[in-house]
XYZ file of C-alpha atoms in Angstrom:
399
model
C -2.674 -15.578 -24.647
C -2.037 -11.922 -23.815
C 1.708 -12.256 -24.355
C 1.110 -13.071 -28.043
C -1.718 -10.585 -28.509
C -1.651 -7.553 -30.819
C 0.092 -4.404 -29.607
C -3.224 -2.617 -29.392
C -4.702 -5.270 -27.104
C -1.571 -5.298 -24.985
C -1.813 -1.539 -24.674
C -5.447 -1.748 -23.594
C -4.656 -4.520 -21.106
C -1.795 -2.419 -19.707
C -4.100 0.611 -19.268
C -6.647 -1.630 -17.554
C -3.914 -3.017 -15.290
C -2.896 0.487 -14.297
C -6.536 1.354 -13.620
C -6.711 -1.671 -11.318
C -3.650 -0.653 -9.251
C -5.347 2.204 -7.292
C -8.197 -0.088 -6.197
C -6.080 -1.508 -3.340
C -5.538 2.061 -2.080
C -9.272 2.799 -2.350
C -10.202 -0.335 -0.392
C -7.668 0.644 2.281
C -8.303 4.363 2.550
C -11.714 5.429 1.296
C -13.473 4.950 4.617
C -10.775 6.576 6.829
C -12.697 9.903 7.106
C -15.721 7.866 8.216
C -13.914 6.250 11.174
C -15.567 8.582 13.737
C -19.020 8.183 12.132
C -18.679 4.421 11.998
C -17.631 4.314 15.689
C -20.708 6.325 16.618
C -23.073 4.481 14.283
C -21.930 1.039 15.372
C -21.568 2.190 19.023
C -18.008 0.873 19.340
C -14.640 2.295 20.391
C -11.967 3.918 18.208
C -9.808 0.843 18.599
C -12.597 -1.420 17.282
C -12.932 0.597 14.081
C -9.136 0.708 13.670
C -9.193 -3.082 13.980
C -11.203 -3.335 10.714
C -8.212 -1.749 8.976
C -5.678 -3.937 10.795
C -7.614 -7.114 9.914
C -7.645 -6.073 6.267
C -3.924 -5.242 6.212
C -2.978 -8.482 7.946
C -5.130 -10.588 5.617
C -3.747 -8.665 2.621
C -0.173 -9.301 3.746
C -0.462 -12.957 4.675
C -2.398 -13.784 1.491
C 0.263 -12.227 -0.719
C 2.960 -14.411 0.770
C 1.215 -17.511 -0.582
C -0.797 -16.231 -3.519
C 2.274 -15.407 -5.641
C 3.462 -18.993 -6.001
C -0.116 -20.125 -6.592
C -0.570 -17.668 -9.473
C 2.703 -18.801 -11.016
C 1.037 -22.268 -11.190
C -2.590 -21.593 -12.124
C -2.262 -18.321 -14.042
C -3.311 -14.728 -13.480
C -6.576 -14.192 -15.371
C -9.240 -16.372 -13.658
C -8.029 -15.635 -10.120
C -8.147 -11.920 -10.994
C -11.776 -12.202 -12.176
C -12.762 -14.131 -9.020
C -11.073 -11.527 -6.804
C -13.001 -8.674 -8.479
C -16.304 -10.578 -8.061
C -15.523 -11.141 -4.365
C -14.905 -7.408 -3.906
C -18.270 -6.578 -5.415
C -20.172 -8.912 -3.071
C -18.208 -8.198 0.128
C -18.509 -4.420 -0.203
C -22.239 -4.655 -0.719
C -22.390 -7.068 2.195
C -20.680 -4.649 4.599
C -23.446 -2.071 4.012
C -25.986 -4.509 5.530
C -23.891 -5.323 8.643
C -24.173 -3.588 12.015
C -21.682 -5.762 13.902
C -17.987 -4.824 13.786
C -16.960 -8.465 14.143
C -18.664 -9.432 10.870
C -17.308 -6.312 9.197
C -13.845 -7.499 10.192
C -14.570 -10.870 8.576
C -15.603 -9.139 5.357
C -12.462 -7.082 5.471
C -10.368 -10.219 5.831
C -11.986 -11.680 2.700
C -11.310 -8.384 0.937
C -7.668 -8.585 1.968
C -7.402 -11.968 0.253
C -9.182 -10.682 -2.863
C -7.043 -7.530 -3.145
C -3.828 -9.538 -2.617
C -4.835 -11.789 -5.513
C -5.675 -8.816 -7.715
C -2.494 -6.884 -6.915
C -0.085 -9.797 -7.356
C -1.809 -10.897 -10.597
C -1.718 -7.342 -11.933
C 1.881 -6.732 -10.928
C 2.936 -9.994 -12.603
C 1.329 -8.993 -15.928
C 4.105 -6.418 -16.501
C 6.720 -9.099 -15.818
C 4.965 -11.582 -18.122
C 4.442 -9.575 -21.303
C 7.380 -7.118 -21.388
C 11.126 -7.334 -21.672
C 13.598 -6.191 -19.009
C 13.784 -2.559 -20.086
C 10.015 -2.086 -20.293
C 9.551 -3.992 -17.010
C 11.713 -1.500 -15.131
C 9.994 1.397 -16.924
C 6.499 0.269 -15.961
C 7.417 -0.838 -12.452
C 8.915 2.604 -11.751
C 5.430 4.040 -12.427
C 3.724 1.431 -10.261
C 4.043 3.335 -6.977
C 3.085 6.652 -8.616
C -0.127 5.169 -10.065
C -0.918 3.227 -6.899
C -0.674 6.475 -4.898
C -3.772 7.758 -6.772
C -5.740 5.518 -4.405
C -4.504 7.032 -1.113
C -4.759 10.527 -2.655
C -8.299 10.382 -4.006
C -9.934 7.768 -1.773
C -10.154 9.675 1.557
C -11.046 12.916 -0.218
C -13.927 11.149 -2.016
C -14.827 9.196 1.089
C -15.142 12.372 3.148
C -17.677 13.819 0.716
C -19.593 10.526 0.344
C -19.928 10.253 4.106
C -21.094 13.912 4.402
C -23.578 13.722 1.533
C -24.911 10.251 2.367
C -23.374 8.120 5.145
C -20.440 5.791 5.674
C -22.187 3.032 3.701
C -21.693 5.039 0.492
C -17.955 4.343 0.607
C -18.522 0.622 0.219
C -21.146 1.052 -2.536
C -18.529 2.989 -4.472
C -15.959 0.219 -4.020
C -18.463 -2.358 -5.265
C -19.128 -0.225 -8.370
C -15.380 0.305 -9.051
C -14.697 -3.455 -8.807
C -17.756 -4.231 -10.951
C -16.580 -1.955 -13.798
C -13.097 -3.484 -13.732
C -14.611 -6.976 -13.797
C -16.650 -6.181 -16.897
C -13.663 -4.578 -18.706
C -11.440 -7.481 -17.753
C -13.867 -9.903 -19.374
C -13.922 -7.797 -22.548
C -10.242 -6.856 -22.920
C -7.783 -8.850 -20.904
C -6.666 -12.490 -20.860
C -4.062 -14.918 -19.519
C -0.556 -13.400 -19.508
C 1.677 -16.081 -17.977
C 3.904 -17.532 -20.760
C 4.123 -20.943 -19.131
C 2.333 -22.266 -16.069
C 4.680 -23.892 -13.624
C 3.633 -27.257 -12.238
C 3.007 -26.880 -8.498
C 5.609 -28.713 -6.456
C 5.713 -28.080 -2.715
C 9.426 -28.810 -2.501
C 10.290 -26.370 -5.305
C 7.989 -23.717 -3.811
C 9.721 -24.026 -0.431
C 13.097 -23.879 -2.114
C 12.104 -20.688 -3.929
C 10.889 -19.154 -0.656
C 14.079 -20.232 1.073
C 16.130 -18.588 -1.641
C 14.253 -15.327 -1.351
C 14.179 -15.332 2.455
C 17.925 -15.914 2.450
C 18.595 -12.952 0.140
C 19.647 -10.165 2.546
C 19.062 -7.382 0.091
C 15.579 -8.632 -0.785
C 14.560 -9.084 2.855
C 15.965 -5.786 4.096
C 14.519 -3.957 1.129
C 11.138 -5.466 2.071
C 11.550 -4.332 5.704
C 12.322 -0.804 4.529
C 9.211 -0.831 2.330
C 7.101 -1.941 5.257
C 8.493 0.733 7.594
C 8.136 3.429 4.935
C 4.474 2.602 4.457
C 3.913 2.228 8.201
C 4.960 5.832 8.690
C 2.156 6.913 6.374
C -0.350 4.618 8.120
C 0.285 6.283 11.490
C -1.786 9.251 10.312
C -4.334 7.099 8.473
C -5.415 5.233 11.586
C -5.203 8.112 14.120
C -5.561 11.287 12.066
C -9.355 11.165 11.599
C -9.995 10.944 15.331
C -7.356 13.618 16.085
C -8.826 16.049 13.543
C -12.378 15.560 14.757
C -11.792 15.400 18.515
C -8.888 17.887 18.970
C -9.267 20.257 16.045
C -13.123 19.967 15.911
C -13.315 19.417 12.124
C -15.656 17.193 10.077
C -15.123 14.316 7.582
C -14.632 16.715 4.647
C -11.674 18.381 6.359
C -10.309 14.880 7.196
C -10.621 14.036 3.520
C -8.795 17.189 2.449
C -5.946 16.531 4.914
C -5.574 12.953 3.706
C -5.721 14.227 0.090
C -2.815 16.552 0.758
C -0.774 13.776 2.360
C -1.671 11.448 -0.517
C -0.167 14.024 -2.894
C 2.949 13.975 -0.719
C 3.221 10.205 -1.244
C 2.812 10.610 -4.996
C 5.351 13.444 -5.089
C 7.757 11.193 -3.185
C 7.206 8.479 -5.787
C 7.954 10.927 -8.610
C 11.092 12.178 -6.853
C 12.163 8.598 -6.241
C 11.767 7.788 -9.939
C 13.883 10.783 -10.923
C 16.593 9.741 -8.455
C 16.879 6.155 -9.673
C 20.120 6.954 -11.550
C 21.945 8.168 -8.403
C 24.512 6.053 -6.491
C 22.811 3.790 -3.992
C 24.020 5.360 -0.700
C 23.003 9.014 -1.278
C 19.857 7.899 -3.037
C 18.491 6.116 0.047
C 20.256 7.838 2.945
C 19.393 11.458 2.252
C 15.580 11.003 2.326
C 15.768 9.034 5.571
C 17.994 11.558 7.327
C 15.831 14.409 6.055
C 12.773 12.646 7.425
C 14.326 12.288 10.902
C 15.257 15.976 10.973
C 11.750 17.026 9.920
C 10.158 14.850 12.636
C 12.472 16.305 15.295
C 11.450 19.791 14.156
C 7.783 18.759 14.353
C 8.343 17.354 17.843
C 9.899 20.607 19.006
C 7.106 22.667 17.462
C 4.229 20.667 18.933
C 5.562 21.255 22.425
C 4.363 24.856 22.049
C 1.805 24.964 19.207
C -1.255 22.826 18.474
C -2.183 23.819 14.933
C -3.628 21.640 12.188
C -2.203 23.583 9.253
C 1.293 23.432 10.723
C 0.895 19.716 11.456
C -0.196 18.877 7.930
C 2.629 20.993 6.461
C 5.266 19.001 8.372
C 3.540 15.652 7.622
C 3.495 16.577 3.902
C 7.296 16.758 3.873
C 7.675 13.640 6.021
C 5.357 11.573 3.819
C 7.201 12.827 0.739
C 10.399 11.317 2.149
C 8.623 8.015 2.752
C 7.223 7.971 -0.806
C 10.707 8.583 -2.218
C 12.196 5.694 -0.245
C 9.276 3.385 -1.092
C 9.635 3.928 -4.860
C 13.386 3.409 -4.843
C 13.224 0.205 -2.859
C 10.089 -1.169 -4.590
C 11.804 -1.238 -7.994
C 15.158 -2.586 -6.811
C 13.601 -5.230 -4.532
C 11.047 -6.414 -7.103
C 13.773 -6.932 -9.746
C 15.802 -9.286 -7.543
C 13.892 -12.318 -8.890
C 12.469 -11.563 -12.337
C 11.997 -15.235 -13.215
C 9.696 -15.788 -10.238
C 7.698 -12.576 -10.534
C 4.490 -13.849 -8.900
C 6.231 -15.505 -5.969
C 8.659 -12.596 -5.401
C 5.954 -9.960 -5.730
C 3.622 -11.900 -3.433
C 6.253 -12.478 -0.797
C 7.504 -8.915 -0.913
C 4.036 -7.361 -0.843
C 2.819 -9.801 1.782
C 5.678 -9.072 4.151
C 5.244 -5.301 3.628
C 1.629 -5.469 4.752
C 2.332 -7.848 7.575
C 4.909 -5.321 8.859
C 2.385 -2.528 8.356
C -0.433 -4.358 10.117
C 1.842 -5.108 13.049
C 2.905 -1.496 13.378
C -0.691 -0.189 13.099
C -1.759 -2.666 15.781
C 1.046 -1.478 18.065
C 0.247 2.174 17.396
C -3.505 1.719 18.083
C -2.866 -0.332 21.214
C -0.467 2.210 22.769
C -3.364 4.448 23.743
C -5.447 7.207 22.244
C -3.472 9.750 20.206
C -4.963 12.946 21.614
C -2.364 15.536 20.570
C 0.074 16.446 17.804
C 2.909 15.648 20.228
C 1.661 12.090 20.751
C 1.359 11.633 16.986
C 4.895 13.023 16.450
C 6.410 10.594 18.933
C 4.990 7.617 16.970
C 6.418 9.047 13.798
C 9.855 9.459 15.326
C 10.036 5.901 16.688
C 9.153 4.381 13.284
C 11.500 6.698 11.367
C 14.355 5.846 13.735
C 13.965 2.122 13.004
C 13.711 2.991 9.270
C 17.025 4.793 9.420
C 18.698 1.836 11.147
C 17.388 -0.510 8.439
C 18.735 1.784 5.712
C 22.150 2.008 7.294
C 22.227 -1.774 7.449
C 21.223 -2.273 3.807
C 23.894 0.270 2.725
C 26.405 -1.967 4.479
C 25.049 -5.038 2.649
C 25.148 -3.221 -0.705
C 28.756 -2.107 -0.164
C 29.861 -5.684 0.627
C 28.083 -7.130 -2.447
C 29.591 -4.550 -4.777
C 33.195 -4.541 -3.564
């Protein structure tokens, strides 16, 4: 039992857990610079390639809703090992497929595997540490996770240029394989007591969480914050190649810069955790709206990649700040049902994100910085409304 293990083994298991966290970002983002090459190689449209990401996000989201309560009943360790093995086989499998439909099926399976891995990993911190250390480690969760979106597209751009788009999935298989081996050698079961699965109790727990206004609105804000980042992820590669005439390496560099923005936002959010709730969450959202309006005004006259990325860097930093603040406060609403709460929260976040990416990709080709800016503004406007509403809820609960 990991909970009763030596401090050294706990430390190694914690390091391994943190090494696992970026894998979800890698699976999501590493092949983004290869979108144009995949579309040409598979002879399909931009929307078809974007659908592989939407299918993954939707599967990832829906799976998390249910996997949390399952892991509270059967444990974390064996499901985690099974998920890593699935990732090895599905990533290798994608390299042999030339039909986008079957690639989408593989991505759906990967969404299920990653959701199992993420929820199990997140619950480890809740299982083996006390309240103070839980908050400490969870505040780093977003920062560490952001290593995936930062490094993955940058690495993917070079892999695609040096080899081809298949190399991205070989890398993912190797990453998952190494984690699987280390998990077998180091980790173990962390749940202090497995809860007997009872459908009625599970539904009651879901009902309690779904009825918690702060939890649900915090989850909505997390989904919208991440959706703002995903606008560039699904449309940026095509925009950079088709409008600015740049290759996959430049796409990787642009996504690397914006990944740093997300990490910087997470760090800023961590440093602002001590502030009163209203200024802590309202200022980043208002700043984001102002920045997007400035970007909209600028793109009416100038079509410049450097200027676009500079504005998006600041906009993504605001999203990262909001995400970190709401991730910690929302996750800690139900510490005694960590798996279920984490699964439901994470699942709904990715369901929201998959819905928004589907809407964005179905509204037509984004063929200018102005068209991209308009999508950003619409999402940030809804995000601001959600934040104003949760401030109202917070004020009522703390009167």
